XYZ file of C-alpha atoms in Angstrom:
774
model
C 109.565 202.345 116.987
C 108.432 200.525 113.929
C 108.038 196.608 113.899
C 110.948 196.533 111.885
C 112.852 198.189 114.560
C 112.560 195.589 117.235
C 113.735 192.668 114.786
C 117.060 193.438 116.790
C 115.790 193.563 119.441
C 112.474 190.595 118.896
C 116.021 188.240 117.101
C 118.261 188.973 120.251
C 116.241 188.599 123.195
C 117.027 190.635 124.745
C 113.992 190.511 127.151
C 114.236 187.203 128.359
C 117.975 187.295 128.109
C 116.883 189.998 131.359
C 115.066 188.150 132.731
C 116.939 185.328 132.469
C 120.381 186.854 134.795
C 118.196 188.223 137.479
C 116.637 184.913 137.997
C 120.557 183.804 138.576
C 121.502 186.135 140.617
C 117.640 185.450 143.117
C 119.520 181.942 143.076
C 122.640 184.140 144.626
C 120.453 185.912 146.914
C 120.986 183.518 150.289
C 124.306 183.527 150.071
C 124.110 187.193 152.173
C 123.463 184.967 155.542
C 126.489 182.691 154.486
C 129.248 185.406 154.353
C 130.003 187.947 156.372
C 131.273 190.471 154.101
C 129.325 191.297 150.782
C 132.757 191.575 148.772
C 131.248 189.301 146.229
C 127.752 191.421 145.062
C 129.601 193.862 143.110
C 131.748 191.514 141.064
C 128.806 188.599 141.028
C 126.314 191.073 139.016
C 128.671 192.324 136.852
C 130.040 189.402 135.226
C 125.725 187.704 135.083
C 125.452 190.872 133.237
C 127.947 190.060 130.876
C 127.098 186.724 130.195
C 123.667 187.959 129.494
C 124.521 191.300 127.229
C 127.190 188.722 124.981
C 123.991 186.452 124.789
C 121.785 189.301 123.468
C 124.538 190.628 121.182
C 125.567 187.204 119.833
C 122.033 186.510 119.075
C 120.922 189.681 117.583
C 123.950 188.825 115.044
C 121.872 185.851 114.210
C 125.109 183.472 115.713
C 124.635 179.318 115.897
C 123.245 178.721 119.196
C 126.514 176.727 119.726
C 128.420 179.384 118.642
C 126.499 181.689 121.591
C 127.573 179.851 124.735
C 130.140 179.219 123.750
C 131.035 182.899 123.030
C 129.181 183.146 126.400
C 131.441 180.695 128.657
C 134.651 182.346 126.837
C 133.725 185.911 128.205
C 132.743 184.490 131.306
C 136.452 182.965 132.050
C 137.884 185.941 130.355
C 135.779 188.036 133.310
C 136.693 185.838 136.138
C 140.140 186.386 134.812
C 140.337 189.482 135.238
C 138.863 190.052 138.453
C 140.939 187.812 140.154
C 143.686 186.391 138.033
C 145.250 189.783 135.987
C 148.640 189.731 137.726
C 149.520 185.776 136.861
C 148.785 186.416 132.610
C 152.243 186.471 131.210
C 152.101 190.201 129.447
C 148.201 190.073 130.917
C 146.537 188.347 128.106
C 148.562 184.936 128.258
C 147.495 182.415 131.109
C 150.600 180.816 132.102
C 151.455 177.992 135.070
C 150.478 180.385 137.549
C 147.522 180.760 136.378
C 146.324 177.266 137.514
C 148.133 177.512 140.805
C 146.800 180.376 141.602
C 142.873 178.996 140.828
C 144.016 175.782 142.667
C 145.605 178.277 146.292
C 142.287 180.229 146.072
C 140.219 176.889 145.534
C 142.031 175.590 148.559
C 141.700 178.615 150.857
C 137.615 179.002 150.045
C 137.009 175.137 151.037
C 139.216 176.147 154.628
C 136.973 179.115 155.059
C 133.798 176.500 154.332
C 134.612 173.165 156.290
C 136.085 176.237 159.595
C 133.845 178.666 160.368
C 130.058 178.769 161.157
C 127.884 180.811 159.125
C 128.468 182.948 158.479
C 131.727 182.802 157.160
C 134.420 185.321 156.601
C 134.049 185.936 152.243
C 138.388 185.863 151.800
C 139.249 186.158 148.047
C 139.562 182.677 147.616
C 135.109 182.209 148.474
C 134.532 185.342 146.377
C 136.442 183.895 144.005
C 134.252 180.564 144.398
C 131.339 182.061 144.695
C 131.579 184.338 142.029
C 133.208 181.276 139.462
C 129.649 179.495 140.651
C 127.456 182.159 139.073
C 128.709 182.709 136.265
C 128.401 179.531 134.833
C 125.476 179.494 136.381
C 124.560 182.342 133.958
C 125.898 181.089 131.165
C 123.637 177.683 131.315
C 120.286 179.082 132.561
C 121.031 181.545 129.137
C 121.948 178.918 127.139
C 119.223 176.827 128.126
C 115.717 178.773 129.342
C 116.619 181.910 125.750
C 118.613 180.621 123.648
C 117.437 176.890 123.867
C 113.887 177.791 124.162
C 113.897 175.775 126.654
C 112.937 177.571 130.319
C 111.894 174.374 131.853
C 115.073 173.276 131.573
C 116.877 176.156 133.122
C 115.409 175.273 136.565
C 117.849 172.865 136.565
C 120.743 174.699 137.043
C 118.356 177.616 138.665
C 117.407 175.006 141.410
C 120.676 172.974 142.254
C 122.469 176.013 142.827
C 119.028 177.696 145.033
C 119.180 174.065 147.044
C 122.822 174.246 147.574
C 123.190 177.691 148.703
C 119.700 178.078 150.953
C 120.496 174.477 153.015
C 123.601 176.170 154.333
C 122.249 178.875 155.973
C 121.478 176.150 158.841
C 118.384 177.850 159.358
C 114.641 177.264 158.177
C 114.487 178.587 154.443
C 112.999 182.104 154.021
C 109.665 182.306 151.705
C 111.539 185.361 150.125
C 114.202 183.525 148.927
C 112.122 180.478 147.257
C 109.618 183.056 145.925
C 112.282 185.777 143.614
C 113.359 182.174 142.378
C 110.169 180.976 141.335
C 108.894 183.951 140.003
C 111.533 184.451 137.498
C 111.407 180.711 136.667
C 107.952 181.652 136.086
C 108.376 184.756 134.361
C 110.708 183.435 131.982
C 108.028 180.777 131.477
C 105.744 182.754 130.824
C 107.787 184.537 128.004
C 107.997 181.746 126.228
C 104.568 180.857 125.900
C 104.100 184.767 124.874
C 106.551 183.870 121.946
C 105.233 181.266 120.474
C 101.456 182.463 120.559
C 102.201 185.348 119.251
C 104.158 183.139 116.430
C 101.541 181.385 115.333
C 100.081 182.471 111.541
C 96.569 184.324 112.127
C 95.254 184.212 109.029
C 95.667 180.533 107.725
C 96.414 178.653 110.931
C 95.029 175.154 110.533
C 93.443 175.268 113.941
C 90.736 177.656 112.750
C 89.521 174.640 109.853
C 85.539 173.653 110.359
C 85.922 170.763 112.874
C 89.571 170.727 113.794
C 89.490 174.162 114.877
C 90.558 173.486 118.775
C 88.607 175.620 120.915
C 85.647 173.190 119.346
C 87.486 170.059 121.313
C 87.189 168.232 123.848
C 87.894 169.914 127.962
C 89.490 166.808 128.821
C 92.866 167.324 128.734
C 91.891 170.315 130.922
C 89.859 168.920 133.334
C 92.550 166.648 134.255
C 94.960 169.114 134.860
C 93.306 171.296 136.357
C 92.252 167.685 139.055
C 96.413 167.256 138.710
C 97.000 170.935 139.744
C 94.556 171.177 143.132
C 96.118 167.222 144.030
C 99.476 168.248 143.498
C 98.894 171.524 145.445
C 97.329 169.293 148.251
C 100.168 166.602 148.664
C 102.632 169.806 149.214
C 100.724 170.680 152.060
C 99.893 167.677 153.720
C 103.344 166.465 152.876
C 105.294 169.689 154.370
C 102.738 168.846 157.546
C 103.674 165.073 158.169
C 107.008 164.386 156.425
C 110.320 164.312 158.895
C 112.148 166.874 157.484
C 115.639 166.137 156.830
C 118.442 168.373 158.749
C 120.081 171.353 156.850
C 123.366 169.988 155.111
C 126.395 172.373 154.277
C 129.188 172.982 151.912
C 131.955 170.332 152.238
C 130.318 169.369 155.794
C 131.721 173.032 157.015
C 129.816 176.252 157.921
C 129.433 174.476 161.597
C 128.958 171.282 160.051
C 132.343 169.510 160.895
C 133.727 169.095 163.684
C 136.377 171.886 164.104
C 134.213 174.542 162.770
C 134.097 177.689 165.126
C 131.828 180.881 165.177
C 133.595 183.812 164.020
C 131.938 185.654 166.400
C 131.717 183.633 169.499
C 127.522 183.787 169.610
C 126.820 179.759 169.327
C 126.248 177.701 172.167
C 126.552 174.553 170.110
C 128.612 171.494 170.802
C 130.304 168.832 168.331
C 130.938 166.033 171.328
C 127.788 164.375 169.897
C 128.715 163.109 166.773
C 132.278 163.376 167.264
C 132.339 162.039 170.908
C 135.428 164.332 171.415
C 134.630 167.522 173.458
C 138.368 168.811 172.284
C 136.604 171.937 170.153
C 134.041 172.537 172.736
C 136.488 172.681 175.814
C 137.569 176.104 173.298
C 134.979 176.883 172.681
C 134.644 180.887 173.602
C 130.909 181.580 173.164
C 128.636 182.190 176.601
C 125.481 181.429 175.250
C 123.827 178.599 177.657
C 123.362 175.251 176.023
C 121.134 173.735 178.744
C 119.315 175.907 182.089
C 118.344 174.098 184.976
C 117.102 173.817 188.798
C 117.752 171.399 190.850
C 117.553 169.835 194.766
C 120.322 168.577 194.737
C 122.868 169.089 197.580
C 125.575 168.175 195.532
C 125.185 168.335 191.793
C 125.915 165.519 189.139
C 127.192 165.855 185.806
C 124.550 166.094 182.608
C 125.018 163.004 181.075
C 123.857 162.763 176.777
C 125.281 159.672 175.607
C 127.680 156.626 175.700
C 129.920 154.678 173.615
C 132.317 150.913 174.116
C 133.403 151.582 170.897
C 137.048 152.324 170.354
C 138.471 152.121 166.836
C 141.320 153.074 164.663
C 142.553 155.478 167.833
C 139.460 157.451 168.823
C 135.520 156.558 170.470
C 133.090 156.528 167.851
C 129.445 156.990 168.592
C 127.005 154.716 169.149
C 124.799 153.012 166.188
C 121.105 152.940 167.742
C 118.334 150.389 165.912
C 115.149 151.686 167.007
C 114.554 147.495 167.427
C 116.696 148.060 170.195
C 114.929 151.611 171.598
C 112.033 150.978 174.426
C 108.909 151.871 173.633
C 108.019 155.802 172.679
C 107.093 157.791 176.540
C 107.306 153.897 178.458
C 108.165 154.350 181.899
C 112.120 154.390 182.608
C 113.646 150.769 183.778
C 115.338 150.672 187.264
C 118.511 151.452 186.639
C 120.680 147.438 186.274
C 122.563 145.837 188.598
C 121.773 148.332 191.628
C 122.008 146.194 194.975
C 119.838 145.707 197.943
C 120.238 148.187 200.468
C 122.195 150.809 198.446
C 121.403 154.041 200.443
C 119.756 155.986 197.695
C 118.287 159.557 196.985
C 115.719 160.865 194.679
C 116.312 163.979 193.552
C 114.716 166.754 190.717
C 116.346 168.258 187.701
C 113.954 171.425 185.375
C 115.648 172.397 182.513
C 114.402 175.818 181.480
C 115.963 176.155 178.050
C 117.277 173.361 176.353
C 119.308 174.546 172.925
C 121.204 170.977 172.996
C 119.550 169.593 169.107
C 117.460 166.721 168.857
C 118.087 163.235 169.548
C 120.066 164.414 172.738
C 119.275 164.783 176.141
C 121.476 165.929 178.916
C 120.235 164.825 182.486
C 122.216 163.044 185.637
C 122.301 159.320 185.507
C 120.621 157.093 186.379
C 117.233 159.134 186.115
C 114.572 157.624 187.618
C 111.320 159.682 185.344
C 110.916 162.456 182.598
C 108.122 164.043 181.549
C 109.112 166.436 178.371
C 107.357 169.508 177.769
C 106.274 169.105 174.046
C 107.915 166.502 172.000
C 108.608 162.528 173.176
C 111.625 160.631 173.656
C 112.642 156.929 173.337
C 114.885 155.010 175.850
C 118.117 152.827 175.063
C 118.216 150.407 177.906
C 121.607 149.343 176.651
C 123.373 152.144 177.151
C 120.511 154.235 179.330
C 120.751 157.282 176.886
C 117.619 158.732 176.116
C 117.115 159.368 172.845
C 114.111 162.700 171.806
C 111.977 162.901 169.364
C 111.972 166.454 168.185
C 113.475 169.438 169.656
C 112.621 169.968 173.617
C 112.782 173.002 174.730
C 111.804 172.135 178.534
C 111.660 168.842 180.755
C 111.331 167.861 183.523
C 113.126 164.532 185.636
C 114.255 162.519 188.824
C 117.037 161.457 189.351
C 119.397 158.612 191.940
C 122.234 159.321 193.285
C 123.841 157.930 196.926
C 122.533 159.130 199.475
C 124.977 161.483 201.371
C 127.326 159.770 204.533
C 125.194 156.277 203.669
C 127.244 153.184 203.445
C 127.262 151.337 200.207
C 126.493 146.720 201.786
C 129.013 144.930 202.348
C 130.298 143.084 198.684
C 129.596 145.759 196.390
C 132.588 144.768 194.036
C 133.621 141.781 195.262
C 132.537 139.108 192.529
C 134.064 139.818 188.817
C 132.179 139.808 186.139
C 130.542 137.861 183.669
C 131.806 138.433 180.192
C 128.904 136.092 178.676
C 126.889 138.670 180.094
C 127.998 141.770 178.258
C 128.778 142.674 174.864
C 132.329 142.231 173.731
C 132.949 145.581 173.197
C 132.506 146.281 177.360
C 135.345 144.011 177.391
C 137.870 144.564 174.611
C 141.413 146.471 174.680
C 142.846 148.337 172.291
C 145.758 146.332 170.180
C 147.930 149.209 169.871
C 148.193 150.043 173.474
C 147.016 146.955 175.391
C 150.902 146.022 176.498
C 151.204 149.844 177.891
C 147.842 149.917 179.468
C 148.400 146.731 181.123
C 151.800 146.652 182.432
C 150.233 150.159 184.264
C 147.516 148.350 185.884
C 149.239 146.098 187.027
C 151.628 148.505 188.982
C 148.684 150.037 189.843
C 145.809 147.657 190.744
C 148.292 145.047 191.779
C 146.163 142.048 193.599
C 143.735 144.250 194.494
C 140.483 141.804 193.016
C 137.385 144.184 194.683
C 135.921 145.893 191.109
C 135.370 149.262 193.301
C 138.426 149.392 195.202
C 140.212 148.452 192.018
C 138.538 150.900 189.858
C 138.935 153.615 192.333
C 142.825 152.774 193.167
C 143.114 153.757 188.985
C 140.685 157.104 189.479
C 143.907 157.868 191.988
C 146.111 157.060 190.297
C 145.232 159.696 187.017
C 143.716 162.137 189.515
C 146.331 162.943 191.894
C 149.055 160.199 192.054
C 150.466 159.529 189.020
C 151.599 163.091 188.201
C 149.492 163.739 185.086
C 148.626 167.325 183.670
C 145.545 168.136 182.414
C 146.199 170.235 178.965
C 144.104 170.542 175.652
C 147.191 170.568 174.229
C 148.697 167.134 172.711
C 151.962 165.495 171.833
C 151.427 164.165 168.235
C 151.124 160.798 168.826
C 148.400 161.502 171.461
C 146.329 163.010 169.308
C 142.940 161.302 168.621
C 143.095 159.590 165.728
C 147.081 158.849 166.127
C 148.124 155.456 165.615
C 148.477 154.847 169.271
C 146.925 157.544 171.473
C 146.271 156.034 174.601
C 149.719 154.505 174.403
C 151.032 157.864 173.994
C 149.313 159.703 176.629
C 150.523 156.874 179.223
C 153.541 157.988 178.072
C 153.630 161.879 177.955
C 150.775 161.498 180.946
C 148.962 165.047 179.499
C 145.439 165.699 178.116
C 142.215 166.619 179.123
C 138.986 164.209 179.754
C 138.782 162.511 176.384
C 142.982 161.266 177.426
C 142.207 160.110 181.040
C 138.482 158.776 180.570
C 140.371 156.844 177.740
C 143.292 155.498 180.087
C 140.660 154.501 182.531
C 138.519 152.354 180.327
C 140.768 150.468 179.249
C 143.746 149.841 182.816
C 139.728 149.042 183.748
C 139.061 146.354 180.939
C 142.486 145.204 181.893
C 141.162 143.759 185.078
C 138.198 141.922 183.560
C 136.434 145.029 184.309
C 132.950 146.025 181.952
C 133.960 149.830 180.834
C 132.453 152.568 178.601
C 132.839 156.405 177.698
C 129.764 158.782 179.045
C 129.851 162.584 177.084
C 127.663 164.925 178.441
C 128.814 168.014 181.150
C 130.189 169.709 183.768
C 126.885 170.593 186.104
C 127.774 174.165 185.283
C 127.824 177.688 187.469
C 124.961 179.006 189.913
C 123.085 182.258 188.224
C 122.190 184.852 190.331
C 118.567 183.383 190.755
C 119.388 180.466 191.630
C 119.283 178.035 187.906
C 122.361 176.468 186.584
C 124.219 177.507 183.502
C 125.936 175.026 181.167
C 127.483 176.346 178.254
C 129.876 174.529 175.158
C 133.052 174.414 177.354
C 131.702 172.527 180.068
C 131.734 169.422 177.511
C 132.702 166.422 179.761
C 133.106 162.944 179.654
C 134.294 160.566 182.214
C 134.108 156.111 182.608
C 131.799 154.030 183.768
C 132.409 150.900 185.350
C 130.404 147.904 185.948
C 130.557 147.101 189.729
C 128.719 144.420 191.029
C 125.803 145.441 193.120
C 125.679 148.970 192.215
C 125.599 148.440 187.593
C 127.097 151.003 186.219
C 129.455 153.926 187.894
C 130.655 156.775 186.922
C 134.636 157.578 187.728
C 136.700 160.957 187.685
C 139.457 160.416 186.855
C 140.304 163.636 185.416
C 142.237 166.359 187.502
C 140.809 168.925 189.193
C 140.877 171.799 186.086
C 137.968 171.252 184.030
C 136.537 167.645 185.619
C 133.581 167.023 187.638
C 133.955 166.341 191.591
C 135.198 162.375 192.267
C 131.428 160.206 193.856
C 131.308 159.537 197.055
C 131.854 155.990 196.936
C 134.818 157.049 194.969
C 136.394 159.798 196.737
C 139.687 159.755 198.617
C 139.556 161.064 202.326
C 141.102 164.416 201.123
C 138.305 164.404 198.758
C 136.132 167.995 199.779
C 132.745 167.204 198.848
C 131.472 169.938 196.575
C 131.440 170.048 193.167
C 133.551 172.756 190.989
C 132.322 176.134 189.846
C 132.759 176.009 186.636
C 132.747 180.034 186.593
C 135.635 179.982 188.987
C 138.093 177.202 188.173
C 141.287 178.280 186.920
C 141.470 177.576 182.727
C 144.496 176.212 181.259
C 143.404 177.306 177.970
C 144.565 180.527 176.088
C 142.207 182.357 174.245
C 141.735 180.877 170.481
C 142.000 183.887 168.116
C 139.816 183.812 164.748
C 140.918 180.502 162.720
C 142.361 181.564 159.339
C 142.487 179.043 156.126
C 144.883 176.467 156.701
C 148.473 177.358 155.637
C 149.255 176.227 152.047
C 152.365 174.215 152.447
C 156.316 175.075 151.595
C 156.678 175.800 147.827
C 154.352 173.934 146.415
C 154.180 173.612 142.371
C 151.684 173.425 140.312
C 151.816 169.267 140.093
C 151.531 169.183 143.715
C 148.517 171.498 143.293
C 146.971 168.872 140.513
C 147.897 165.776 143.812
C 145.462 167.447 145.478
C 142.364 167.673 142.882
C 143.494 163.912 141.986
C 140.887 162.138 143.811
C 138.056 165.079 142.737
C 139.694 164.742 138.675
C 139.319 160.792 139.163
C 135.462 160.961 140.368
C 134.542 163.212 137.626
C 136.189 161.643 134.532
C 134.598 158.108 136.238
C 131.271 160.018 136.054
C 132.234 161.344 132.849
C 132.891 157.799 131.225
C 129.407 156.390 132.726
C 127.945 159.269 131.683
C 129.268 158.441 127.850
C 128.291 154.920 128.263
C 125.044 155.957 129.198
C 125.205 157.803 125.780
C 126.459 155.889 123.844
C 124.115 153.051 124.309
C 120.612 154.415 124.068
C 121.789 155.967 120.875
C 121.996 152.112 119.964
C 119.150 150.849 121.806
C 116.992 153.511 120.469
C 118.001 152.760 116.868
C 117.277 149.212 117.323
C 113.878 149.933 119.095
C 112.482 151.885 116.169
C 113.800 148.685 113.132
C 112.613 146.227 115.021
C 109.759 145.720 112.893
C 111.509 146.363 110.101
C 114.488 143.753 111.428
C 111.797 141.472 111.120
C 109.970 141.952 107.433
C 110.296 139.095 104.956
C 108.095 140.374 102.424
C 107.732 144.308 100.767
C 104.244 144.256 102.525
C 106.039 144.065 105.836
C 108.606 146.087 105.517
C 106.437 148.738 103.930
C 104.569 148.517 107.221
C 108.222 148.437 108.904
C 109.300 151.347 107.598
C 105.728 153.651 108.944
C 107.377 152.260 112.240
C 110.751 153.565 112.207
C 109.148 156.948 110.909
C 106.443 157.017 113.925
C 109.249 156.225 116.341
C 111.681 158.628 114.823
C 108.989 161.673 114.983
C 108.127 160.343 118.894
C 111.895 160.893 119.750
C 111.213 164.722 118.052
C 109.178 165.850 120.722
C 105.706 164.645 117.928
C 103.029 162.648 119.303
C 102.594 159.517 117.686
C 99.292 159.249 115.506
C 96.272 157.467 117.130
C 95.145 153.585 115.261
C 93.677 154.962 112.280
C 93.376 155.365 108.536
C 96.352 156.879 106.918
C 94.204 159.422 105.431
C 94.043 160.677 109.285
C 97.605 160.173 110.115
C 98.814 162.208 107.097
C 96.311 164.254 108.766
C 97.987 164.286 112.071
C 101.464 164.418 111.187
C 100.804 168.055 109.053
C 99.038 169.130 112.392
C 102.027 168.384 114.453
C 104.746 169.481 112.346
C 106.149 172.075 110.463
C 107.634 170.672 107.378
C 108.587 172.653 104.715
C 106.596 171.756 100.885
C 109.300 168.828 99.897
C 108.651 166.887 103.124
C 104.521 167.432 102.956
C 104.787 165.872 99.759
C 106.630 162.957 101.164
C 104.764 162.717 103.895
C 102.213 161.977 101.291
C 103.396 160.052 98.949
C 104.081 158.094 102.286
C 101.227 157.612 103.392
C 99.828 156.748 100.197
C 102.269 153.293 99.520
C 101.014 152.249 102.979
C 97.265 152.648 102.053
C 97.810 150.470 98.941
C 99.416 148.117 101.343
C 96.834 147.910 104.452
C 94.089 147.104 101.369
C 94.839 146.076 98.474
C 96.636 142.605 97.851
C 99.744 141.607 99.159
C 101.103 140.974 95.829
C 100.605 143.160 94.433
C 103.697 145.761 96.913
C 106.573 145.485 94.938
C 109.836 145.575 96.088
C 111.221 149.124 94.457
C 107.634 150.257 96.154
C 108.953 149.290 99.494
C 112.504 150.686 98.984
C 111.008 154.245 98.117
C 108.697 154.359 101.256
C 112.469 154.247 103.000
C 113.437 157.014 100.824
C 110.097 159.330 101.521
C 110.735 157.763 105.940
C 114.048 159.180 105.381
C 112.307 162.155 104.017
C 110.011 163.125 105.945
C 112.385 162.441 109.359
C 115.199 165.145 108.536
C 112.866 168.001 107.459
C 111.090 167.290 110.694
C 114.052 167.536 112.358
C 115.144 170.271 110.439
C 112.105 172.440 111.548
C 112.753 171.016 114.997
C 113.821 173.382 118.125
C 117.802 172.573 118.861
C 117.136 170.785 122.455
C 115.000 168.553 120.759
C 117.372 167.502 117.870
C 119.968 166.854 120.985
C 117.373 165.032 122.687
C 116.542 162.644 120.276
C 120.302 162.520 118.915
C 121.761 161.671 122.532
C 118.730 160.495 124.499
C 116.161 159.465 122.292
C 112.594 157.906 124.006
C 112.978 155.201 121.896
C 116.119 153.815 123.285
C 114.704 154.048 126.936
C 111.694 152.006 125.289
C 114.484 149.437 123.626
C 116.249 149.308 126.825
C 113.106 148.626 129.247
C 111.791 145.555 126.419
C 115.366 144.387 126.263
C 115.144 143.979 130.516
C 111.811 142.354 130.719
C 113.124 140.038 127.474
C 115.306 138.335 130.246
C 113.096 138.550 133.144
C 110.806 136.370 131.260
C 114.429 134.044 130.884
């Protein structure tokens, strides 16, 4: 092929466009681990190819960069319409109100799926539309910046944005080939740019090859500095990855298993959500049999496994505790004795050994109160305020011992007789829920009556909720009793139907009404015994129970939840007809209807376009605020830049000072366009510096010569010889030089000088420094 035959190929940058398309597709690779079906792949590839071909063809036709970018965007949008919105077009061509309505429906459907399912999520039409649309916009951005704009380094911004969104949602460690694919494509784009610039140099008369100005003979300072910086960056990256803490992965819209309502589509996960929400409702519905904890114990009567506790009840729900590092014991410190435990209480110490643990840190499951704890790998700190272990890092195995009342032992006389001193407890431990206070107080007066012993009062409340009050265990609640409703506790006492959270919440509030400090604990039932003697705890073994402060016993567990999905009350809180064996979660019948796979949230009846726009209004308002802020910044920076460039010119009072001010205007304007500022040398050297650093045409070079000649006369001749006319002509020469350099600069450099000039940033800095000096 002759060189002139290749002109169309080189003008259209077809090879660079092909690499940019591959880079955009490499960004989408991690999505294959997030979505089950790959129905989005073919449309995505087609749209990326369409964007790349459109850009190459328009560049071949010598279309301006703006036209190329707009053409790619318009054809990309048209492709999305054809793929997903064709049936909403009038006569198959013109978008209608139904088109906007369909877009809103698809986006809502995608949002519902991504916030409901754990990865991998099903690829509904809404999800496919969202993914293909995002990849189309990414391809347009990468091609416009990296190919048409000839700035592949800037194209790394949309590449890394799309890559981080997709790879961080896998919920797993990043696969190295995901990163390598995007990195290789981006580096290849940079290499193509470097080769294009090198081949564009004229080989016969290029200035770099003349005499002492030959760059090959220049100092190697910058090359050595670059090598040192590169080596230090590599060392810092390796050491940083080894020593810095790793942030947890994030998820689309807090979904894909991070949302409290998230479910795994295949039912293969043992993850639990109650550690974040303090409500195990979704865990109780979890049909997965994957073990969360596998352990052995030598205890005769097995205890529930406690994870955490809270005393804060706000807005109709229990709030997870906020732990301050200052309130934790030092790492690995011995566990303190249980607070409030009096002398003479018959205790026995049991062993507890975890063989496999899938509970996410910082949480750890173990019976309470703990006497000792030894982790096999990892470390822990202990919160004495609520007797909770805080794990630092994942721990697969650990051993512990814990205390429990000795079987058949008798409690000392006087346990529970002394009322708790409110001054010794945080206010949250005695605060009543205002919305349900009246109903709670009336029921507590009826159940407890004149009983003033805290232990016996606790047993009366427990027995009322567990057996005597005709309450029903059910995961199906009345709307008013749902967690987060206006008065969920009062509604539960009225309907008498709920699961462990409602029973525990009611007992905590009734105890507080009686002046007994109380809090809610969250953890697991003891689990199911396996053939090898171990016990396995699964997600649906999640459970909550109240802990009351009893003088002489300290924090004391009660069990107000009825027998289904509940533990056995401890001996000190058990009626005479209660058996002394814990129920097996393998044999207890469950009043739970298997939940089918969740589907997208149902759309409201007969939604209108205005309804859709109303749903999108908060997002639109946030986008408008962000755009207004960006617009103000883009307005302030150019004004600040102009003032900074003309600072010396405004302060000039003589023709000589105006000439110097015009020269400062020239240097700062060219710096905004990416030309290095000149060293502090003679005017003739300044002229040579700008001739080497720019690609001006002849008129610009001549204007630069006249400007440097005027500057030379100003600096070396008598000041009174410089006239006003010379200062005026200096301004015209400066404008000619700046316009010549701007004309030969790349579009992104021109845009940067106009919208975000470096002189504007420097001007703002000087303004701030002046304000601080006042």
